[in-house]
């Protein structure tokens, strides 16, 4: 060992050693159980961020630990290299994404390696590589054959002065990111994945996986299944079939429906309105859409607004004529695009009714509590709230008196009998629109031929013509951010021959959403260079599902939903035998800057992993990140804690420098250890047991604390005889072993100092089995205590040797055999003789 701990020289040495010996290759232990540990696919932005660093530190501990536990471990990494940032940068700076991307990847990869992450690089994939994205195209065609891809109309953001479609990220406060014009909305055809086909299976799958409850709830809400009734409210004075179909989960409140609220662009409203009213509603619809774009999809507009259309509909149960309003919170594409509004029993309807002076009528009241009647309800109006719970119906004709649960079903049955309604299931989940008007993505494998396909429904590119490769382009000419989609401007590419008639055809000029790339990459790692299939069945049978998936909670809805959807498709295609991609999912908290705020360039509080690795080494960086907070919690950057970990490394170094040579190979006499040496042995084995449990539970911060304690105990120990030297030898061996998932470079140095040459395969620390705690050695710390009742032996309990009298008494009294003799009797006295005996005296 060198005198001074110098991570700069030793860390690259070990990184090279691991690579040369190919120690992280998956599939090398074919007889062993598999463990697939996966970090979310990163976008290679050039430099690894602190957030990435944290994810890889976590997966690396799991992967290194699993290898030492004898698993065949798969721990791969690749690059989510298509996408808008590279394209936007190209528009601004004129640098081709195909030139920028490999540079970024190389730089990012270097960072991952310098952190000592144990990746099997033979499985590296790059999604912008035709070798990868041809399979996106292949999947698209298979889904098209099965009706899981279809063409629909979609509303998009459009900049009239750039004459181009904009992504949501390219709209800033309703203005074009490039020229600042006000963004409009246009309707264009797009391709969509029928993810709704799997809505129920996506819900059911959540029951069998070990994901954070919060994420499961978000998935459930996003899919948003609701069971209810679809029922017609006919328009008064219109055609016989002109009725608003509304969906409700609360049919029991129908007698309280005092108006219909429809989406501003509801087709029936558009059709029935005339003249000035129509103009007013159309202008309102336009305003609502503009506002929705600013707020962002899915977010609720703050202020509820509406217009009375002047139309009247009939409540099919009360027979009353009620007004039809359009409102900004009703969305045309969702459900039926109209709702029956029951202000007394729905808070949103309540607020709207209060604002516009619409009638509020109570028809459900709580059971035993204070009765809600039209009179008592005035109090609720004063408090500005609806009564939204289930209860008992009143003023509801023949249904009065029924509890809500029964009334829901009875009213639905009645509606069905009268032929005006039917039970219906609704989902919040929408199909997934995948067309993007961009260059840097997977070309959609579709052609349009005027002769064979006059309606332009799309002709699939034959499999043998895959991949449809992105053309090389003149960036300045094509990536202007203006006009048609970039690929439409590449005449030599977009004009082709029809595979059916041999005549002229045009390629689809749009590319796929990059979420497609990250939907199935975890399976491509199994067969990264396979050219006959996306991956091989025997590989998916071996490796799937992912055992532990680690990533940020910000992907809770979209990515995780798409990747679950894609897995169900892959199962249908017979590519794998599983239908959920990841058995366990772990979210990691964010790393905050020195000021306790989220790191961001604009705040100037970003800490770069490179900086930390250069100054302190990768091991210190890893230990700090794993130690500063539990995995799922946010953590603050702390220079003091980084220093603290660096000092811990220094202490370990000095401990081994002082003792390694002296105790090297002397472990054999461990059984002779006595007194303090025996105590050290117990400490060592307790640490093994603890760290093992802590790693299993992903409590890395407490595991590192346990290692620090053992290091302190070993430093304080002075060996006096062969038994003492053996105990210290054992402690140091165990320290090096247990440290290796956390600070692998340091661990290798310490391991080598103990006389384990890395030149011998059987001495490789990476593959050496994880230490096993000597349980009897720790168990000696408990004692068996006889339990008597009135002097007769009735049972025996085991308690810690150091247990207090109270603890011993409680343990004895709760022993089932003893309870048979004392339950129901009065204990007049308890005698406790520590480490030996308890006697209950009962009357
Ligand atoms: Zn523009
Ligand atoms: Zn044709």
Short mmCIF file of C-alpha atoms in Angstrom, two decimals, residues 630-817:
data_model
loop_
_atom_site.label_atom_id
_atom_site.label_comp_id
_atom_site.label_asym_id
_atom_site.label_seq_id
_atom_site.Cartn_x
_atom_site.Cartn_y
_atom_site.Cartn_z
CA UNK A 630 -32.51 7.08 2.62
CA UNK A 631 -32.90 6.05 -1.03
CA UNK A 632 -36.39 7.42 -1.63
CA UNK A 633 -35.89 10.71 0.24
CA UNK A 634 -34.64 14.00 -1.16
CA UNK A 635 -31.15 14.90 -0.01
CA UNK A 636 -29.31 18.17 0.46
CA UNK A 637 -25.81 18.67 -0.78
CA UNK A 638 -23.37 19.03 2.09
CA UNK A 639 -19.69 19.75 1.60
CA UNK A 640 -19.09 18.83 5.25
CA UNK A 641 -20.58 15.38 4.71
CA UNK A 642 -18.48 14.87 1.60
CA UNK A 643 -15.43 15.76 3.66
CA UNK A 644 -16.66 13.39 6.36
CA UNK A 645 -16.77 10.47 3.94
CA UNK A 646 -13.35 11.36 2.59
CA UNK A 647 -11.99 11.26 6.14
CA UNK A 648 -13.61 7.85 6.66
CA UNK A 649 -11.73 6.61 3.60
CA UNK A 650 -8.52 8.06 5.04
CA UNK A 651 -9.08 6.30 8.39
CA UNK A 652 -9.66 2.98 6.68
CA UNK A 653 -6.54 3.47 4.64
CA UNK A 654 -4.42 4.15 7.74
CA UNK A 655 -5.97 1.20 9.60
CA UNK A 656 -4.99 -1.21 6.85
CA UNK A 657 -1.63 0.44 6.36
CA UNK A 658 -0.89 -0.16 10.05
CA UNK A 659 -2.32 -3.67 10.43
CA UNK A 660 -2.87 -5.48 7.14
CA UNK A 661 0.62 -6.88 6.88
CA UNK A 662 0.69 -7.95 10.53
CA UNK A 663 -2.58 -9.92 10.42
CA UNK A 664 -2.53 -11.07 6.80
CA UNK A 665 -3.58 -14.72 6.49
CA UNK A 666 -3.91 -15.23 10.26
CA UNK A 667 -7.64 -15.72 10.29
CA UNK A 668 -7.31 -19.47 10.95
CA UNK A 669 -6.83 -19.01 14.70
CA UNK A 670 -10.07 -17.07 15.11
CA UNK A 671 -11.61 -19.72 17.34
CA UNK A 672 -8.90 -19.02 19.94
CA UNK A 673 -10.08 -15.45 20.38
CA UNK A 674 -10.98 -14.54 23.93
CA UNK A 675 -11.88 -11.47 25.91
CA UNK A 676 -11.63 -8.31 23.81
CA UNK A 677 -10.69 -10.34 20.76
CA UNK A 678 -13.89 -12.33 21.13
CA UNK A 679 -15.80 -9.07 21.48
CA UNK A 680 -14.29 -7.85 18.20
CA UNK A 681 -15.31 -11.12 16.54
CA UNK A 682 -18.87 -10.64 17.79
CA UNK A 683 -18.85 -7.07 16.49
CA UNK A 684 -17.64 -8.32 13.11
CA UNK A 685 -20.37 -10.92 12.82
CA UNK A 686 -23.07 -8.62 14.10
CA UNK A 687 -21.98 -6.19 11.37
CA UNK A 688 -22.27 -8.89 8.71
CA UNK A 689 -25.78 -9.72 9.85
CA UNK A 690 -26.80 -6.07 10.03
CA UNK A 691 -25.32 -4.89 6.74
CA UNK A 692 -26.83 -7.87 4.95
CA UNK A 693 -30.26 -6.97 6.23
CA UNK A 694 -29.75 -3.28 5.53
CA UNK A 695 -28.71 -3.89 1.93
CA UNK A 696 -31.65 -6.26 1.42
CA UNK A 697 -33.94 -3.47 2.65
CA UNK A 698 -32.08 -0.85 0.64
CA UNK A 699 -31.14 1.05 3.81
CA UNK A 700 -27.76 2.01 2.46
CA UNK A 701 -27.25 4.93 4.79
CA UNK A 702 -27.49 2.78 7.91
CA UNK A 703 -25.37 0.06 6.28
CA UNK A 704 -22.57 2.59 5.86
CA UNK A 705 -22.95 3.60 9.52
CA UNK A 706 -22.53 -0.04 10.51
CA UNK A 707 -19.32 -0.21 8.47
CA UNK A 708 -18.00 2.91 10.16
CA UNK A 709 -18.65 1.36 13.58
CA UNK A 710 -16.78 -1.80 12.68
CA UNK A 711 -13.91 0.26 11.32
CA UNK A 712 -13.75 2.18 14.61
CA UNK A 713 -13.79 -1.02 16.67
CA UNK A 714 -11.00 -2.52 14.56
CA UNK A 715 -8.93 0.67 14.84
CA UNK A 716 -9.25 0.66 18.63
CA UNK A 717 -8.25 -2.99 18.96
CA UNK A 718 -4.71 -4.02 19.97
CA UNK A 719 -3.97 -7.66 19.18
CA UNK A 720 -2.08 -9.36 22.06
CA UNK A 721 -1.83 -12.96 20.87
CA UNK A 722 -2.58 -15.20 17.85
CA UNK A 723 -6.28 -15.20 18.78
CA UNK A 724 -6.28 -11.40 18.73
CA UNK A 725 -4.47 -11.23 15.42
CA UNK A 726 -6.97 -13.68 13.97
CA UNK A 727 -9.91 -11.61 15.21
CA UNK A 728 -8.45 -8.46 13.67
CA UNK A 729 -7.62 -10.29 10.47
CA UNK A 730 -11.23 -11.40 10.26
CA UNK A 731 -12.55 -7.90 10.95
CA UNK A 732 -10.41 -6.42 8.18
CA UNK A 733 -11.39 -9.13 5.67
CA UNK A 734 -15.03 -8.53 6.42
CA UNK A 735 -14.64 -4.76 6.17
CA UNK A 736 -13.12 -5.03 2.72
CA UNK A 737 -15.85 -7.44 1.63
CA UNK A 738 -18.80 -5.49 2.97
CA UNK A 739 -17.42 -2.22 1.69
CA UNK A 740 -17.08 -3.45 -1.86
CA UNK A 741 -20.62 -2.64 -3.10
CA UNK A 742 -20.37 0.88 -1.68
CA UNK A 743 -16.76 1.94 -2.27
CA UNK A 744 -15.49 -0.70 -4.68
CA UNK A 745 -12.10 0.82 -5.55
CA UNK A 746 -11.08 1.26 -1.93
CA UNK A 747 -12.34 -2.23 -1.13
CA UNK A 748 -10.14 -3.72 -3.85
CA UNK A 749 -7.05 -1.98 -2.44
CA UNK A 750 -7.80 -3.19 1.08
CA UNK A 751 -8.52 -6.70 -0.17
CA UNK A 752 -5.22 -6.78 -2.02
CA UNK A 753 -3.40 -5.50 1.08
CA UNK A 754 -4.72 -8.53 2.96
CA UNK A 755 -2.88 -10.79 0.53
CA UNK A 756 -5.57 -11.57 -2.04
CA UNK A 757 -3.96 -11.05 -5.44
CA UNK A 758 -6.45 -9.83 -8.05
CA UNK A 759 -4.43 -11.75 -10.62
CA UNK A 760 -6.13 -14.92 -9.36
CA UNK A 761 -9.72 -15.40 -10.48
CA UNK A 762 -10.70 -17.15 -7.24
CA UNK A 763 -9.45 -14.15 -5.29
CA UNK A 764 -11.50 -11.59 -7.27
CA UNK A 765 -13.33 -9.44 -4.75
CA UNK A 766 -16.20 -8.87 -7.22
CA UNK A 767 -16.98 -12.57 -7.32
CA UNK A 768 -15.97 -13.65 -3.82
CA UNK A 769 -19.01 -14.78 -1.83
CA UNK A 770 -20.56 -12.29 0.55
CA UNK A 771 -19.54 -13.10 4.15
CA UNK A 772 -21.94 -15.10 6.28
CA UNK A 773 -22.53 -14.23 9.92
CA UNK A 774 -21.60 -16.89 12.49
CA UNK A 775 -25.00 -16.99 14.16
CA UNK A 776 -24.05 -19.09 17.22
CA UNK A 777 -21.31 -16.57 17.93
CA UNK A 778 -23.90 -13.80 18.10
CA UNK A 779 -26.55 -16.01 19.64
CA UNK A 780 -24.43 -16.57 22.77
CA UNK A 781 -25.60 -13.20 23.78
CA UNK A 782 -29.02 -14.54 24.65
CA UNK A 783 -29.90 -16.63 27.70
CA UNK A 784 -32.59 -19.19 28.46
CA UNK A 785 -34.63 -18.48 31.53
CA UNK A 786 -36.80 -21.00 33.37
CA UNK A 787 -40.30 -19.81 34.21
CA UNK A 788 -42.08 -21.18 37.29
CA UNK A 789 -45.60 -20.68 38.53
CA UNK A 790 -45.86 -21.20 42.27
CA UNK A 791 -42.46 -22.87 42.21
CA UNK A 792 -43.28 -25.41 39.48
CA UNK A 793 -41.51 -25.28 36.08
CA UNK A 794 -44.09 -24.27 33.48
CA UNK A 795 -42.03 -22.87 30.59
CA UNK A 796 -38.80 -21.40 29.27
CA UNK A 797 -38.07 -18.10 27.47
CA UNK A 798 -35.05 -16.79 25.57
CA UNK A 799 -34.05 -13.19 26.20
CA UNK A 800 -30.98 -11.02 25.57
CA UNK A 801 -28.33 -11.59 28.25
CA UNK A 802 -28.45 -7.89 29.06
CA UNK A 803 -32.24 -7.79 29.37
CA UNK A 804 -33.62 -5.72 32.23
CA UNK A 805 -35.84 -7.29 34.89
CA UNK A 806 -39.01 -5.73 33.44
CA UNK A 807 -38.21 -7.12 29.97
CA UNK A 808 -37.65 -10.63 31.38
CA UNK A 809 -40.92 -10.50 33.33
CA UNK A 810 -42.91 -9.39 30.25
CA UNK A 811 -41.38 -12.11 28.09
CA UNK A 812 -42.13 -14.76 30.73
CA UNK A 813 -45.74 -13.60 31.22
CA UNK A 814 -46.47 -13.72 27.50
CA UNK A 815 -45.22 -17.30 27.00
CA UNK A 816 -48.31 -19.33 25.96
CA UNK A 817 -47.56 -22.25 28.29
#
